[in-house]
Coordinates of N, CA and C in Angstrom, one line a residue:
Chain A
G1 N 15.2 8.5 -0.1 CA 13.9 8.3 -0.8 C 12.8 9.0 -0.1
A2 N 11.7 9.1 -0.8 CA 10.5 9.7 -0.2 C 10.1 9.1 1.1
V3 N 9.6 9.8 2.0 CA 9.2 9.3 3.3 C 7.8 9.8 3.7
V4 N 7.0 8.8 4.1 CA 5.7 9.2 4.7 C 5.7 8.8 6.1
S5 N 5.5 9.7 7.0 CA 5.5 9.5 8.4 C 4.1 9.4 9.0
Q6 N 3.9 8.3 9.7 CA 2.6 8.1 10.3 C 2.7 8.0 11.8
H7 N 1.8 8.7 12.5 CA 1.9 8.7 14.0 C 0.6 8.8 14.6
P8 N 0.3 8.0 15.7 CA 1.3 7.2 16.4 C 1.3 5.8 15.7
S9 N 2.3 5.0 16.1 CA 2.4 3.7 15.6 C 1.5 2.7 16.3
R10 N 1.1 3.0 17.5 CA 0.2 2.2 18.3 C -0.6 3.0 19.3
V11 N -1.8 2.7 19.4 CA -2.7 3.5 20.3 C -3.7 2.5 20.9
I12 N -3.8 2.6 22.2 CA -4.9 1.9 22.9 C -5.8 2.9 23.6
C13 N -7.1 2.7 23.4 CA -8.0 3.7 23.9 C -9.3 3.0 24.5
K14 N -10.0 3.7 25.2 CA -11.2 3.2 25.8 C -12.4 3.4 24.8
S15 N -13.3 2.5 24.9 CA -14.5 2.7 24.0 C -15.2 4.0 24.2
G16 N -15.5 4.6 23.1 CA -16.2 5.9 23.2 C -15.3 7.1 23.0
T17 N -14.1 6.9 23.1 CA -13.1 8.0 22.9 C -12.8 8.2 21.4
S18 N -12.2 9.3 21.1 CA -11.8 9.5 19.7 C -10.3 9.5 19.6
V19 N -9.8 9.0 18.5 CA -8.4 8.9 18.2 C -8.0 9.5 16.9
K20 N -6.9 10.3 17.0 CA -6.5 11.0 15.7 C -5.1 10.4 15.3
I21 N -5.1 10.1 14.0 CA -3.9 9.5 13.4 C -3.4 10.5 12.4
E22 N -2.1 10.8 12.4 CA -1.5 11.8 11.5 C -0.6 11.1 10.4
C23 N -0.7 11.6 9.2 CA 0.1 11.2 8.1 C 0.8 12.4 7.5
R24 N 2.1 12.3 7.4 CA 2.8 13.4 6.9 C 3.8 13.0 5.8
S25 N 3.8 13.8 4.7 CA 4.8 13.6 3.7 C 6.0 14.5 4.1
L26 N 7.1 13.9 4.3 CA 8.2 14.6 5.0 C 9.1 15.4 4.0
D27 N 9.2 15.0 2.8 CA 10.1 15.7 1.9 C 9.5 16.0 0.5
F28 N 8.2 15.9 0.5 CA 7.5 16.3 -0.7 C 6.0 16.7 -0.4
Q29 N 5.4 17.4 -1.3 CA 4.0 17.8 -1.1 C 3.1 16.8 -1.8
A30 N 2.1 16.5 -1.0 CA 1.1 15.4 -1.5 C -0.3 16.0 -1.5
T31 N -0.7 16.2 -2.7 CA -2.1 16.7 -2.9 C -3.1 15.6 -2.6
T32 N -2.7 14.4 -2.8 CA -3.6 13.3 -2.6 C -3.0 12.3 -1.6
M33 N -3.7 11.9 -0.6 CA -3.3 10.8 0.3 C -4.4 9.8 0.4
F34 N -4.1 8.6 0.7 CA -5.1 7.5 0.9 C -5.0 6.9 2.3
W35 N -6.1 6.5 2.7 CA -6.2 5.8 4.0 C -6.7 4.4 3.8
Y36 N -6.0 3.5 4.4 CA -6.4 2.1 4.3 C -6.6 1.5 5.7
R37 N -7.3 0.4 5.7 CA -7.5 -0.4 6.9 C -7.1 -1.8 6.6
Q38 N -6.5 -2.5 7.6 CA -6.0 -3.8 7.3 C -6.3 -4.7 8.5
F39 N -7.0 -5.8 8.3 CA -7.2 -6.8 9.4 C -6.1 -7.9 9.3
P40 N -5.8 -8.6 10.4 CA -4.7 -9.6 10.4 C -4.8 -10.6 9.2
K41 N -3.7 -10.7 8.6 CA -3.5 -11.7 7.4 C -4.5 -11.4 6.3
K42 N -5.0 -10.2 6.2 CA -5.8 -9.7 5.1 C -5.1 -8.6 4.3
S43 N -5.6 -8.4 3.1 CA -5.1 -7.3 2.3 C -5.5 -5.9 2.8
L44 N -5.0 -4.9 2.3 CA -5.3 -3.5 2.6 C -6.7 -3.2 2.0
M45 N -7.5 -2.5 2.7 CA -8.8 -2.1 2.2 C -8.8 -0.6 2.2
L46 N -9.1 0.0 1.0 CA -9.1 1.4 0.8 C -10.3 2.0 1.6
M47 N -10.1 3.0 2.4 CA -11.2 3.6 3.1 C -11.6 4.9 2.5
A48 N -10.6 5.7 2.1 CA -11.0 7.0 1.6 C -9.7 7.6 0.9
T49 N -10.1 8.5 0.0 CA -9.1 9.3 -0.7 C -9.1 10.8 -0.1
S50 N -8.0 11.2 0.4 CA -7.9 12.5 1.0 C -7.3 13.5 0.0
N51 N -8.0 14.6 -0.3 CA -7.5 15.6 -1.2 C -7.3 16.9 -0.5
E52 N -6.1 17.5 -0.6 CA -5.8 18.7 0.0 C -6.8 19.8 -0.4
G53 N -7.4 20.5 0.7 CA -8.2 21.6 0.5 C -9.7 21.2 0.1
S54 N -10.0 20.0 0.0 CA -11.4 19.6 -0.3 C -11.8 18.4 0.5
K55 N -13.0 18.0 0.4 CA -13.6 16.9 1.2 C -13.0 15.6 0.7
A56 N -12.9 14.7 1.6 CA -12.4 13.4 1.3 C -13.4 12.6 0.6
T57 N -13.0 11.6 -0.2 CA -13.9 10.8 -0.9 C -13.9 9.4 -0.3
Y58 N -15.0 8.9 0.3 CA -15.0 7.7 1.0 C -15.5 6.5 0.1
E59 N -14.9 5.4 0.4 CA -15.4 4.2 -0.3 C -16.7 3.7 0.3
Q60 N -17.4 3.0 -0.5 CA -18.7 2.5 -0.1 C -18.6 1.6 1.1
G61 N -19.5 1.9 2.1 CA -19.5 1.2 3.3 C -18.7 1.8 4.4
V62 N -17.9 2.8 4.1 CA -17.1 3.5 5.1 C -17.9 4.7 5.6
E63 N -18.1 4.8 6.9 CA -18.9 5.9 7.5 C -18.0 7.1 7.6
K64 N -18.4 8.1 6.9 CA -17.6 9.4 7.0 C -17.7 10.1 8.3
D65 N -18.8 9.9 9.0 CA -18.9 10.5 10.3 C -18.1 9.8 11.4
K66 N -17.8 8.6 11.1 CA -17.0 7.8 12.0 C -15.5 8.0 11.8
F67 N -15.2 8.1 10.5 CA -13.8 8.2 10.2 C -13.6 9.6 9.5
L68 N -13.3 10.6 10.3 CA -13.1 12.0 9.8 C -11.7 12.2 9.2
I69 N -11.7 12.6 8.0 CA -10.4 12.9 7.4 C -10.3 14.4 7.1
N70 N -9.1 14.9 7.4 CA -8.8 16.3 7.2 C -7.5 16.4 6.5
H71 N -7.4 17.1 5.4 CA -6.2 17.2 4.6 C -5.9 18.7 4.4
A72 N -5.5 19.4 5.6 CA -5.5 20.8 5.6 C -4.3 21.4 4.9
S73 N -3.2 20.6 4.8 CA -2.0 21.2 4.1 C -1.5 20.2 3.1
L74 N -0.5 20.6 2.4 CA 0.0 19.7 1.3 C 0.9 18.6 1.9
T75 N 1.2 18.6 3.2 CA 2.0 17.6 3.8 C 1.4 16.9 5.0
L76 N 0.1 17.1 5.2 CA -0.5 16.5 6.4 C -2.0 16.1 6.1
S77 N -2.3 14.9 6.4 CA -3.6 14.4 6.4 C -3.9 13.7 7.7
T78 N -5.0 13.9 8.3 CA -5.3 13.2 9.6 C -6.6 12.4 9.5
L79 N -6.6 11.3 10.1 CA -7.8 10.4 10.2 C -8.2 10.4 11.7
T80 N -9.4 10.8 12.0 CA -9.9 10.7 13.4 C -11.0 9.6 13.4
V81 N -10.8 8.7 14.3 CA -11.8 7.6 14.5 C -12.6 8.2 15.7
T82 N -13.8 8.5 15.4 CA -14.7 9.1 16.4 C -15.5 8.1 17.2
S83 N -15.6 8.3 18.5 CA -16.4 7.4 19.4 C -16.0 6.0 19.0
A84 N -14.7 5.7 19.2 CA -14.2 4.4 18.8 C -14.8 3.2 19.6
H85 N -15.0 2.1 19.0 CA -15.6 0.9 19.6 C -14.6 -0.3 19.3
P86 N -14.8 -1.3 20.0 CA -13.8 -2.5 19.8 C -13.8 -2.9 18.3
E87 N -14.9 -2.8 17.6 CA -14.9 -3.3 16.2 C -14.1 -2.4 15.3
D88 N -13.7 -1.2 15.8 CA -12.8 -0.3 15.0 C -11.4 -0.7 15.2
S89 N -11.1 -1.6 16.1 CA -9.7 -2.0 16.3 C -9.2 -2.6 15.0
S90 N -8.0 -2.1 14.6 CA -7.5 -2.5 13.3 C -6.1 -1.9 13.1
F91 N -5.5 -2.2 11.9 CA -4.3 -1.6 11.5 C -4.6 -0.5 10.4
Y92 N -4.3 0.7 10.7 CA -4.6 1.8 9.7 C -3.3 2.3 9.1
I93 N -3.4 2.4 7.8 CA -2.2 2.8 7.0 C -2.5 3.9 6.1
C94 N -1.7 4.9 6.0 CA -1.9 6.0 5.1 C -0.8 5.9 3.9
S95 N -1.1 6.6 2.8 CA -0.1 6.6 1.8 C -0.3 7.9 1.0
A96 N 0.8 8.3 0.4 CA 0.8 9.6 -0.3 C 1.5 9.4 -1.7
I97 N 1.0 10.2 -2.7 CA 1.6 10.1 -4.0 C 2.8 11.0 -4.1
L98 N 3.9 10.5 -4.4 CA 5.1 11.3 -4.7 C 4.9 11.8 -6.2
P99 N 4.8 13.1 -6.4 CA 4.6 13.6 -7.8 C 5.8 13.2 -8.7
R100 N 5.5 13.3 -10.0 CA 6.5 13.0 -11.0 C 7.7 13.8 -10.8
Q101 N 8.9 13.2 -10.9 CA 10.1 13.9 -10.7 C 11.1 13.5 -11.8
G102 N 11.6 14.5 -12.5 CA 12.5 14.3 -13.6 C 11.9 13.3 -14.6
G103 N 12.6 12.3 -14.9 CA 12.1 11.3 -15.8 C 11.2 10.2 -15.3
S104 N 11.0 10.2 -13.9 CA 10.2 9.2 -13.3 C 8.8 9.5 -13.3
V105 N 7.9 8.5 -13.1 CA 6.5 8.7 -12.9 C 6.1 8.8 -11.5
E106 N 4.9 9.1 -11.2 CA 4.4 9.2 -9.8 C 4.6 7.8 -9.1
K107 N 4.9 7.9 -7.9 CA 5.0 6.7 -7.0 C 4.2 6.9 -5.8
L108 N 3.7 5.8 -5.3 CA 2.9 5.8 -4.0 C 3.8 5.2 -2.9
F109 N 3.9 6.0 -1.8 CA 4.6 5.6 -0.6 C 3.7 5.5 0.5
F110 N 4.0 4.6 1.5 CA 3.1 4.3 2.6 C 3.8 4.7 3.9
G111 N 2.9 5.1 4.9 CA 3.3 5.2 6.2 C 3.6 3.9 6.9
S112 N 4.1 3.9 8.1 CA 4.4 2.7 8.8 C 3.2 2.0 9.5
G113 N 2.1 2.7 9.5 CA 0.8 2.1 10.0 C 0.6 2.4 11.5
T114 N -0.6 2.4 11.9 CA -1.1 2.6 13.3 C -1.9 1.4 13.7
Q115 N -1.5 0.8 14.8 CA -2.3 -0.3 15.3 C -3.2 0.3 16.4
L116 N -4.5 0.3 16.1 CA -5.5 0.8 17.0 C -6.2 -0.3 17.8
S117 N -6.2 -0.2 19.1 CA -6.8 -1.2 19.9 C -7.8 -0.5 20.8
V118 N -9.1 -0.8 20.7 CA -10.1 -0.2 21.5 C -10.6 -1.2 22.5
L119 N -10.5 -0.7 23.8 CA -10.9 -1.7 24.8 C -12.4 -1.5 25.2
Chain B
L1 N -9.2 0.9 -11.9 CA -7.9 0.2 -11.6 C -8.1 -1.2 -12.0
A2 N -7.1 -1.7 -12.8 CA -7.1 -3.0 -13.3 C -7.1 -4.0 -12.1
K3 N -8.0 -5.0 -12.2 CA -8.0 -6.0 -11.1 C -6.8 -6.9 -11.3
T4 N -6.2 -7.3 -10.2 CA -5.0 -8.1 -10.3 C -5.2 -9.5 -9.6
T5 N -4.5 -10.5 -10.1 CA -4.6 -11.8 -9.5 C -3.2 -12.3 -9.3
Q6 N -2.9 -12.8 -8.1 CA -1.6 -13.3 -7.7 C -1.8 -14.6 -7.0
P7 N -0.7 -15.5 -7.0 CA -0.8 -16.7 -6.1 C -0.9 -16.2 -4.7
I8 N -1.7 -17.0 -3.9 CA -1.9 -16.6 -2.5 C -0.6 -16.8 -1.7
S9 N 0.1 -17.8 -2.0 CA 1.3 -18.1 -1.2 C 2.4 -18.8 -2.1
M10 N 3.6 -18.6 -1.6 CA 4.8 -19.3 -2.3 C 5.8 -19.7 -1.2
D11 N 6.5 -20.8 -1.4 CA 7.5 -21.1 -0.5 C 8.8 -21.2 -1.3
S12 N 9.9 -20.9 -0.6 CA 11.2 -20.9 -1.2 C 12.3 -21.2 -0.1
Y13 N 13.5 -21.5 -0.6 CA 14.6 -21.7 0.3 C 15.6 -20.5 0.1
E14 N 16.4 -20.3 1.1 CA 17.4 -19.3 1.0 C 18.3 -19.5 -0.2
G15 N 18.7 -18.4 -0.8 CA 19.6 -18.5 -2.0 C 18.9 -18.8 -3.3
Q16 N 17.7 -19.1 -3.3 CA 17.0 -19.4 -4.6 C 16.4 -18.1 -5.2
E17 N 16.2 -18.2 -6.4 CA 15.5 -17.1 -7.1 C 14.0 -17.3 -7.0
V18 N 13.3 -16.2 -6.7 CA 11.8 -16.4 -6.6 C 11.1 -15.5 -7.6
N19 N 10.2 -16.0 -8.4 CA 9.4 -15.3 -9.3 C 8.0 -15.3 -9.0
I20 N 7.4 -14.1 -8.8 CA 6.0 -14.0 -8.4 C 5.3 -13.3 -9.6
T21 N 4.3 -13.9 -10.1 CA 3.6 -13.4 -11.3 C 2.2 -12.8 -10.9
C22 N 1.9 -11.7 -11.5 CA 0.6 -11.0 -11.3 C -0.1 -10.9 -12.6
S23 N -1.3 -11.3 -12.7 CA -2.1 -11.1 -13.9 C -3.0 -9.9 -13.8
H24 N -3.0 -9.1 -14.8 CA -3.8 -7.9 -14.9 C -4.3 -7.7 -16.3
N25 N -5.3 -8.5 -16.7 CA -5.8 -8.6 -18.0 C -6.4 -7.3 -18.5
N26 N -6.9 -6.5 -17.6 CA -7.6 -5.3 -18.0 C -6.8 -4.0 -17.9
I27 N -5.5 -4.2 -17.9 CA -4.6 -3.0 -17.8 C -4.8 -2.0 -18.9
A28 N -4.8 -0.7 -18.5 CA -5.1 0.3 -19.4 C -3.8 0.9 -19.9
T29 N -3.9 1.7 -21.0 CA -2.7 2.2 -21.7 C -1.8 3.0 -20.8
N30 N -2.5 3.8 -19.9 CA -1.7 4.7 -19.0 C -1.3 4.0 -17.7
D31 N -1.6 2.8 -17.5 CA -1.3 2.2 -16.2 C 0.1 1.7 -16.1
Y32 N 0.7 2.0 -14.9 CA 2.0 1.4 -14.5 C 1.8 0.3 -13.6
I33 N 2.8 -0.5 -13.4 CA 2.8 -1.7 -12.6 C 3.8 -1.5 -11.5
T34 N 3.3 -1.6 -10.2 CA 4.1 -1.3 -9.1 C 4.0 -2.5 -8.1
W35 N 5.2 -2.9 -7.6 CA 5.2 -4.0 -6.6 C 5.6 -3.4 -5.2
Y36 N 4.9 -4.0 -4.2 CA 5.2 -3.6 -2.8 C 5.5 -4.8 -2.0
Q37 N 6.3 -4.6 -0.9 CA 6.6 -5.7 0.1 C 6.0 -5.2 1.4
Q38 N 5.4 -6.1 2.1 CA 4.8 -5.7 3.4 C 5.2 -6.8 4.5
F39 N 5.8 -6.3 5.6 CA 6.1 -7.1 6.7 C 4.9 -6.9 7.7
P40 N 4.8 -7.9 8.6 CA 3.7 -7.8 9.6 C 3.8 -6.5 10.4
S41 N 2.7 -5.8 10.6 CA 2.6 -4.6 11.4 C 3.4 -3.4 10.8
Q42 N 3.6 -3.5 9.5 CA 4.3 -2.4 8.9 C 3.5 -2.0 7.6
G43 N 3.7 -0.7 7.2 CA 3.1 -0.3 5.9 C 3.9 -0.9 4.7
P44 N 3.2 -1.1 3.6 CA 3.9 -1.6 2.4 C 5.1 -0.7 2.0
R45 N 6.1 -1.4 1.5 CA 7.3 -0.7 1.1 C 7.5 -0.9 -0.5
F46 N 7.7 0.2 -1.1 CA 7.9 0.2 -2.6 C 9.1 -0.6 -2.9
I47 N 8.9 -1.5 -3.9 CA 10.0 -2.3 -4.4 C 10.5 -1.9 -5.8
I48 N 9.5 -1.9 -6.7 CA 9.9 -1.6 -8.1 C 8.6 -1.2 -8.9
Q49 N 8.9 -0.4 -10.0 CA 7.8 0.0 -10.8 C 8.2 0.0 -12.3
G50 N 7.2 -0.4 -13.1 CA 7.6 -0.4 -14.6 C 6.4 -0.3 -15.4
Y51 N 6.6 0.0 -16.7 CA 5.6 0.1 -17.7 C 5.6 -1.0 -18.7
K52 N 6.8 -1.3 -19.2 CA 7.0 -2.4 -20.2 C 8.4 -3.0 -20.1
T53 N 8.5 -4.1 -20.8 CA 9.8 -4.8 -20.9 C 10.4 -5.2 -19.5
K54 N 11.6 -4.7 -19.2 CA 12.2 -5.1 -18.0 C 12.8 -3.9 -17.3
V55 N 12.6 -4.0 -16.0 CA 13.2 -2.9 -15.1 C 13.9 -3.7 -14.0
T56 N 15.1 -3.1 -13.7 CA 15.9 -3.7 -12.6 C 16.4 -2.7 -11.7
N57 N 16.4 -3.0 -10.4 CA 17.0 -2.1 -9.4 C 17.9 -3.0 -8.5
E58 N 18.3 -2.4 -7.4 CA 19.2 -3.1 -6.5 C 18.6 -4.3 -5.7
V59 N 17.3 -4.4 -5.7 CA 16.6 -5.4 -5.0 C 15.8 -6.4 -5.8
A60 N 15.4 -6.0 -7.0 CA 14.5 -6.9 -7.8 C 14.6 -6.5 -9.2
S61 N 13.9 -7.4 -10.0 CA 13.7 -7.2 -11.4 C 12.2 -7.3 -11.7
L62 N 11.7 -6.6 -12.7 CA 10.3 -6.7 -13.0 C 10.3 -6.9 -14.5
F63 N 9.6 -8.0 -14.9 CA 9.5 -8.4 -16.3 C 8.0 -8.2 -16.7
I64 N 7.9 -7.5 -17.8 CA 6.5 -7.2 -18.3 C 6.5 -7.6 -19.8
P65 N 5.7 -8.5 -20.2 CA 5.6 -8.9 -21.6 C 5.0 -7.9 -22.5
A66 N 5.1 -8.0 -23.7 CA 4.6 -7.0 -24.7 C 3.1 -6.7 -24.5
D67 N 2.3 -7.7 -24.2 CA 0.8 -7.4 -24.1 C 0.5 -6.7 -22.7
R68 N 1.4 -6.7 -21.8 CA 1.3 -6.1 -20.5 C 0.2 -6.7 -19.6
K69 N -0.3 -7.8 -20.0 CA -1.4 -8.4 -19.2 C -1.0 -9.2 -18.0
S70 N 0.3 -9.2 -17.8 CA 0.9 -9.8 -16.6 C 2.2 -9.2 -16.3
S71 N 2.7 -9.5 -15.1 CA 4.1 -9.0 -14.8 C 4.7 -10.0 -13.8
T72 N 6.0 -10.1 -13.8 CA 6.7 -11.0 -12.9 C 7.7 -10.3 -12.1
L73 N 7.6 -10.4 -10.8 CA 8.6 -9.8 -9.9 C 9.6 -10.9 -9.6
S74 N 10.9 -10.6 -9.8 CA 11.9 -11.6 -9.6 C 12.8 -11.1 -8.5
L75 N 13.0 -12.0 -7.5 CA 13.8 -11.7 -6.4 C 15.0 -12.6 -6.4
P76 N 16.2 -12.1 -6.7 CA 17.4 -13.0 -6.8 C 17.9 -13.4 -5.5
R77 N 18.2 -14.7 -5.3 CA 18.8 -15.2 -4.1 C 18.1 -14.7 -2.8
V78 N 17.0 -15.2 -2.6 CA 16.2 -14.7 -1.4 C 16.9 -15.1 -0.1
S79 N 16.6 -14.3 0.9 CA 17.1 -14.7 2.3 C 15.9 -14.7 3.2
L80 N 16.1 -15.1 4.4 CA 15.0 -15.3 5.4 C 14.2 -13.9 5.5
S81 N 15.0 -12.8 5.4 CA 14.4 -11.5 5.6 C 13.4 -11.1 4.5
D82 N 13.4 -11.9 3.4 CA 12.5 -11.6 2.3 C 11.1 -12.2 2.5
T83 N 11.0 -13.0 3.6 CA 9.6 -13.5 4.0 C 8.7 -12.3 4.3
A84 N 7.7 -12.2 3.5 CA 6.8 -11.1 3.5 C 5.6 -11.3 2.6
V85 N 4.7 -10.3 2.5 CA 3.6 -10.4 1.6 C 4.0 -9.4 0.5
Y86 N 3.8 -9.8 -0.8 CA 4.1 -9.0 -1.9 C 2.9 -8.7 -2.7
Y87 N 2.7 -7.4 -3.0 CA 1.5 -7.0 -3.7 C 1.9 -6.3 -5.0
C88 N 1.1 -6.6 -6.0 CA 1.2 -5.8 -7.3 C 0.1 -4.9 -7.4
L89 N 0.3 -3.6 -7.8 CA -0.7 -2.6 -8.0 C -0.6 -2.2 -9.4
V90 N -1.7 -2.0 -10.1 CA -1.7 -1.6 -11.4 C -2.6 -0.4 -11.6
G91 N -2.1 0.7 -12.1 CA -3.0 1.9 -12.2 C -2.1 3.1 -12.6
A92 N -2.8 4.2 -12.8 CA -2.2 5.5 -13.1 C -2.0 6.3 -11.9
L93 N -2.2 5.8 -10.8 CA -2.0 6.4 -9.5 C -2.9 7.7 -9.3
K94 N -2.5 8.7 -9.9 CA -3.2 10.0 -9.7 C -4.7 9.8 -10.0
A95 N -5.0 9.1 -11.0 CA -6.4 9.0 -11.5 C -7.2 7.9 -10.8
D96 N -6.6 7.0 -10.2 CA -7.3 5.8 -9.8 C -7.4 5.6 -8.3
K97 N -8.5 4.9 -7.9 CA -8.5 4.4 -6.5 C -7.5 3.3 -6.5
L98 N -6.8 3.2 -5.4 CA -5.7 2.2 -5.4 C -6.2 1.0 -4.5
I99 N -6.7 0.0 -5.3 CA -7.2 -1.2 -4.6 C -6.2 -2.3 -4.6
F100 N -6.0 -2.8 -3.5 CA -5.0 -3.9 -3.4 C -5.7 -5.3 -3.6
G101 N -5.0 -6.2 -4.2 CA -5.4 -7.5 -4.4 C -5.0 -8.3 -3.2
T102 N -5.1 -9.6 -3.3 CA -4.8 -10.5 -2.1 C -3.3 -10.5 -1.7
G103 N -2.4 -10.2 -2.7 CA -1.0 -10.3 -2.4 C -0.6 -11.8 -2.4
T104 N 0.8 -11.9 -2.4 CA 1.4 -13.2 -2.3 C 2.2 -13.3 -1.1
R105 N 1.9 -14.3 -0.2 CA 2.7 -14.5 1.0 C 3.9 -15.4 0.7
L106 N 5.1 -14.8 0.7 CA 6.3 -15.6 0.4 C 6.9 -16.0 1.8
Q107 N 7.1 -17.3 1.9 CA 7.8 -17.9 3.0 C 9.2 -18.4 2.6
V108 N 10.2 -17.9 3.2 CA 11.6 -18.4 2.8 C 12.1 -19.2 4.0
F109 N 12.5 -20.4 3.6 CA 13.0 -21.4 4.7 C 14.5 -21.5 4.6
P110 N 15.1 -21.8 5.7 CA 16.6 -21.9 5.8 C 17.1 -23.1 5.0

């Protein structure tokens, strides 16, 4: 089946540093990817829509200068948490749309997530 | 994207059939219904997707009534490993922002 690879799975960093998270579609091209944030025992919150070759679309309340998204190729989107602070600690998840194949419709697949801990 | 409503939690025992219903009264003509399973500290995993009537795969069945205002995920003979959060998503994917509802936390007991 379609695979979305997310790396790293866990990162611990000092306050003030920047952290980059990668999301790759391994066996298909994804023109659109999504980034989510999830707090413990809560649902996923959409942060932004990443479009290949254009600027990301951020949800209301998400700081685009804090969460930099780059979708430079059809198989890679990156989320950079700039100048991270403890309140940015969270579980970040990416997803990608598997295009229509044969008789099936588009499907959304998710990465395994990245647990960010900012000290 | 159609707003969805699911029960917050459900309990079951091993070997039982579990049915989780999702309400989506504002579903649009082009919207599909997709269910995901999420374990702690993992990304959601695709379970099943459908548009109308019934869809079945190796892990679950999805029942969608004619008005499509709700859908039911059916898990036959659950095991302890089915303990997870289950989300239903309704939308046309490419056109929509993909907003998750609360999900249903299923706890399976021995």
